[in-house]
XYZ file of C-alpha atoms in Angstrom:
311
model
C 0.000 0.000 0.000
C 2.909 2.332 0.819
C 4.570 1.654 -2.541
C 1.283 2.277 -4.314
C 0.863 5.599 -2.490
C 4.424 6.677 -3.370
C 3.929 5.728 -6.988
C 0.670 7.664 -7.220
C 2.277 10.670 -5.522
C 5.150 10.645 -8.029
C 2.704 10.410 -10.949
C 0.749 13.383 -9.622
C 3.916 15.441 -9.129
C 5.291 14.581 -12.573
C 1.945 15.469 -14.123
C 1.261 18.693 -12.231
C 4.792 20.150 -12.397
C 4.893 20.660 -16.200
C 1.415 22.175 -16.059
C 2.470 24.603 -13.334
C 5.621 25.583 -15.225
C 3.650 26.064 -18.436
C 1.019 28.182 -16.684
C 3.713 30.247 -14.955
C 5.535 31.025 -18.204
C 2.204 31.658 -19.932
C 1.117 34.234 -17.333
C 4.487 35.789 -16.506
C 4.412 37.976 -19.614
C 1.926 40.329 -17.988
C 4.100 40.579 -14.870
C 7.081 41.566 -17.017
C 5.086 44.038 -19.103
C 4.668 46.453 -16.191
C 8.377 47.084 -15.408
C 9.237 47.146 -19.121
C 6.530 49.738 -19.795
C 7.361 51.819 -16.715
C 11.113 51.895 -17.357
C 10.926 52.665 -21.078
C 8.291 55.365 -20.651
C 10.391 56.991 -17.905
C 13.893 56.655 -19.344
C 13.075 57.114 -23.034
C 10.142 59.528 -22.947
C 10.488 61.138 -19.508
C 6.921 60.357 -18.515
C 6.171 61.203 -14.887
C 5.254 58.462 -12.423
C 1.668 59.642 -11.945
C 1.040 59.607 -15.695
C 2.627 56.159 -16.101
C 0.610 54.690 -13.249
C -2.581 56.239 -14.616
C -2.007 54.624 -18.019
C -1.182 51.264 -16.488
C -4.227 51.526 -14.233
C -6.561 51.933 -17.219
C -4.991 48.877 -18.852
C -4.847 46.585 -15.806
C -7.971 47.545 -13.877
C -10.325 48.041 -16.817
C -9.104 46.478 -20.072
C -7.590 43.341 -18.536
C -10.486 42.811 -16.148
C -13.090 42.887 -18.920
C -11.153 40.819 -21.463
C -10.184 38.132 -18.932
C -13.793 37.195 -18.092
C -14.820 35.803 -21.528
C -11.456 34.042 -21.819
C -12.161 32.211 -18.545
C -15.702 31.276 -19.613
C -14.652 30.016 -23.041
C -11.721 28.051 -21.634
C -13.796 26.453 -18.869
C -16.509 25.347 -21.296
C -14.100 23.894 -23.830
C -11.853 22.316 -21.167
C -14.838 20.279 -19.982
C -14.372 18.224 -23.146
C -10.669 17.511 -22.497
C -11.017 14.726 -19.836
C -12.960 12.509 -22.235
C -10.336 13.259 -24.883
C -7.652 11.932 -22.524
C -9.490 8.594 -22.274
C -9.797 8.391 -26.061
C -6.099 9.188 -26.515
C -5.135 6.515 -23.971
C -7.310 4.026 -25.879
C -5.539 4.937 -29.122
C -8.728 6.099 -30.867
C -7.300 8.771 -33.155
C -10.604 9.638 -34.840
C -12.412 10.371 -31.571
C -9.410 12.356 -30.289
C -9.537 14.593 -33.370
C -13.309 14.988 -32.987
C -12.811 16.043 -29.356
C -10.119 18.543 -30.365
C -12.469 19.944 -32.993
C -15.311 20.294 -30.469
C -13.074 21.913 -27.835
C -11.774 24.572 -30.236
C -15.193 25.162 -31.784
C -16.986 25.725 -28.481
C -14.151 27.953 -27.315
C -14.602 30.134 -30.413
C -18.404 30.111 -30.155
C -18.001 31.845 -26.791
C -14.852 33.916 -27.368
C -15.705 35.519 -30.710
C -19.057 37.123 -29.762
C -17.621 38.246 -26.408
C -14.622 39.781 -28.160
C -16.720 41.523 -30.806
C -19.206 42.662 -28.174
C -16.473 44.192 -26.009
C -14.936 45.877 -29.047
C -18.259 47.479 -29.990
C -19.711 48.190 -26.531
C -16.409 48.650 -24.691
C -17.053 52.330 -24.040
C -20.620 51.950 -22.687
C -19.691 48.889 -20.602
C -16.755 50.720 -19.018
C -18.923 53.759 -18.388
C -21.478 51.497 -16.694
C -18.959 49.590 -14.539
C -16.409 52.358 -13.947
C -18.381 55.630 -14.178
C -15.595 57.685 -12.594
C -12.795 56.161 -14.685
C -14.251 55.922 -18.179
C -12.404 57.933 -20.870
C -11.618 57.929 -24.583
C -8.438 55.908 -24.072
C -10.281 52.842 -22.757
C -12.689 53.063 -25.720
C -9.767 52.753 -28.129
C -8.201 49.994 -26.036
C -11.409 47.974 -26.041
C -11.387 47.921 -29.843
C -8.558 45.386 -29.592
C -10.694 43.107 -27.400
C -11.770 40.765 -30.192
C -8.129 39.965 -31.030
C -7.027 39.548 -27.412
C -10.015 37.447 -26.304
C -9.843 35.186 -29.366
C -6.077 34.658 -29.208
C -5.963 33.954 -25.465
C -8.957 31.605 -25.646
C -7.320 29.669 -28.476
C -3.937 29.503 -26.789
C -5.457 28.398 -23.464
C -7.527 25.586 -24.958
C -4.645 24.457 -27.188
C -2.457 24.211 -24.066
C -5.140 22.007 -22.480
C -5.340 19.841 -25.599
C -1.587 19.225 -25.626
C -1.704 18.318 -21.955
C -4.660 16.058 -22.697
C -2.683 14.069 -25.273
C 0.171 13.580 -22.799
C 2.498 16.188 -24.323
C 2.994 18.043 -21.045
C 6.352 19.588 -21.913
C 5.313 20.991 -25.299
C 3.251 23.925 -23.896
C 6.264 24.847 -21.741
C 8.515 25.061 -24.791
C 5.954 26.931 -26.895
C 5.157 29.415 -24.111
C 8.870 30.033 -23.500
C 9.494 30.727 -27.213
C 6.464 33.042 -27.318
C 7.652 34.869 -24.208
C 11.075 35.427 -25.777
C 9.461 36.879 -28.921
C 7.156 38.996 -26.770
C 10.100 40.498 -24.871
C 11.513 41.666 -28.214
C 8.239 42.939 -29.702
C 7.045 44.973 -26.706
C 10.127 47.253 -26.418
C 10.068 47.619 -30.209
C 6.447 48.813 -30.122
C 7.224 51.166 -27.253
C 10.513 52.679 -28.496
C 10.312 52.545 -32.297
C 6.581 52.884 -32.938
C 5.928 54.985 -29.798
C 2.550 53.372 -29.137
C 2.564 53.932 -25.374
C 0.094 51.789 -23.439
C -1.356 50.524 -26.719
C 1.948 48.696 -27.232
C 1.134 46.561 -24.177
C -2.342 45.802 -25.567
C -0.899 44.771 -28.944
C 1.864 42.831 -27.186
C -0.784 40.803 -25.339
C -2.320 39.748 -28.630
C 0.967 38.931 -30.370
C 2.142 36.818 -27.416
C -1.071 34.774 -27.311
C -1.161 34.468 -31.093
C 2.399 33.125 -31.163
C 1.412 30.489 -28.597
C -1.596 29.612 -30.800
C 0.508 29.131 -33.920
C 3.129 26.993 -32.160
C 0.498 24.922 -30.334
C -1.496 24.381 -33.542
C 1.611 23.096 -35.282
C 2.353 20.780 -32.345
C -1.211 19.417 -32.218
C -1.152 18.681 -35.941
C 2.271 17.089 -35.641
C 1.242 14.729 -32.819
C -2.343 13.892 -33.836
C -2.597 14.657 -37.544
C -5.492 17.005 -36.739
C -6.538 19.427 -39.482
C -8.389 22.499 -38.329
C -11.973 22.857 -39.534
C -12.525 26.479 -40.594
C -16.131 27.054 -41.704
C -18.072 26.170 -38.533
C -15.261 27.023 -36.116
C -14.304 30.470 -37.389
C -16.193 31.729 -40.465
C -19.791 31.244 -39.278
C -19.132 32.451 -35.696
C -17.354 35.553 -37.051
C -20.245 36.356 -39.407
C -22.751 35.753 -36.596
C -20.707 37.914 -34.227
C -20.493 40.780 -36.736
C -24.274 40.728 -37.267
C -24.765 40.567 -33.490
C -22.392 43.508 -32.972
C -24.164 45.692 -35.509
C -27.573 44.909 -33.968
C -26.514 45.510 -30.360
C -24.715 48.771 -31.196
C -27.731 50.125 -33.090
C -29.981 49.108 -30.189
C -27.658 50.878 -27.757
C -27.696 54.068 -29.826
C -31.485 53.945 -30.160
C -32.213 53.446 -26.470
C -29.523 55.879 -25.366
C -31.121 58.521 -27.565
C -34.620 57.698 -26.288
C -33.986 57.375 -22.540
C -30.517 58.867 -22.066
C -29.407 56.197 -19.569
C -26.115 54.509 -20.440
C -26.631 51.654 -17.978
C -30.137 50.710 -19.135
C -29.197 51.114 -22.809
C -26.107 48.929 -22.348
C -28.004 46.166 -20.530
C -30.737 46.120 -23.188
C -28.085 46.009 -25.938
C -26.351 43.081 -24.234
C -29.651 41.161 -23.960
C -30.350 41.794 -27.639
C -26.815 40.661 -28.509
C -27.280 37.360 -26.643
C -30.614 36.706 -28.356
C -29.370 37.597 -31.853
C -26.190 35.537 -31.542
C -28.084 32.545 -30.109
C -30.495 32.599 -33.039
C -27.618 32.952 -35.521
C -25.749 29.981 -34.004
C -28.809 27.743 -34.351
C -29.928 28.982 -37.760
C -26.486 28.779 -39.360
C -26.067 25.277 -37.895
C -22.737 26.087 -36.276
C -23.484 23.372 -33.734
C -25.527 20.233 -34.169
C -28.059 18.841 -31.718
C -25.582 16.110 -30.710
C -22.905 18.717 -29.982
C -25.324 20.751 -27.884
C -25.993 17.687 -25.753
C -22.311 17.502 -24.826
C -22.177 20.970 -23.238
C -23.425 21.919 -19.755
C -27.242 22.472 -19.773
C -27.222 21.345 -23.407
C -30.384 19.250 -23.023
C -32.260 22.229 -21.591
C -31.034 24.468 -24.432
C -32.283 21.918 -26.984
C -35.729 21.785 -25.338
C -36.006 25.592 -25.353
C -34.896 25.802 -28.988
C -37.477 23.205 -30.033
C -40.241 25.016 -28.144
C -39.560 28.242 -30.032
C -39.019 26.326 -33.319
C -35.323 27.117 -33.727
C -34.515 23.397 -33.985
């Protein structure tokens, strides 16, 4: 019994350690961004401490807070599929593994893309609603990058989980380390050469996550032979998200003009966005009934859709 306990403990340690290292490298970029930004803006451009801290505060306490939420939701939903993928990989069933990878990425994008587009379009009103004393034009421009940041981080997070699920625990460490090295070159370049200020940090976020995505995608294809499906995973959700964004923005403008309340107009626009996107997902057949059954509350969603004749 003692040997069995030791063996299990070693297996847990050897499994968790690469994941912890990968997660640490993956998240350390944001910790390094702050001193890089502060030092360059002070030494190169002579920006005072109060001004630097104010810029970083807008980025960290508003932009990062809002963009992190949809990333967490999308990753949690898609990661729910990964445990069953592990069993299929252990059984050597390559076809099912690839189907699970496809489902994980698709559901991640179904959540991430509309959230990203929604934040890009309604970033100003949402910030004004949540941070009435802090909202300004700068955060509006920052939020326009949300669709790129949310999509890239959602993809990179789920691709890390997929690689861990197919027992390639060290690969995300390598890919994250390479991406971090590239990021540490790009960020100073954006700050010093292109003089983008705090927007350099926003763009650096996206480029870091996108580099992880590209490297992880190559690794997944190399180890599983998986070929990414494009139409239902990216094209249809993007089209649906664009239509949703146009509708919710027009609704916001209409209600804001009629009642003058930013909070009420924003909440109504968000409700309209959810309804429009939900209808688009069903009508464009992005997901099938069988796929809906595999997600949390999927059976209930199917029943509701059938009652209102969407399915």
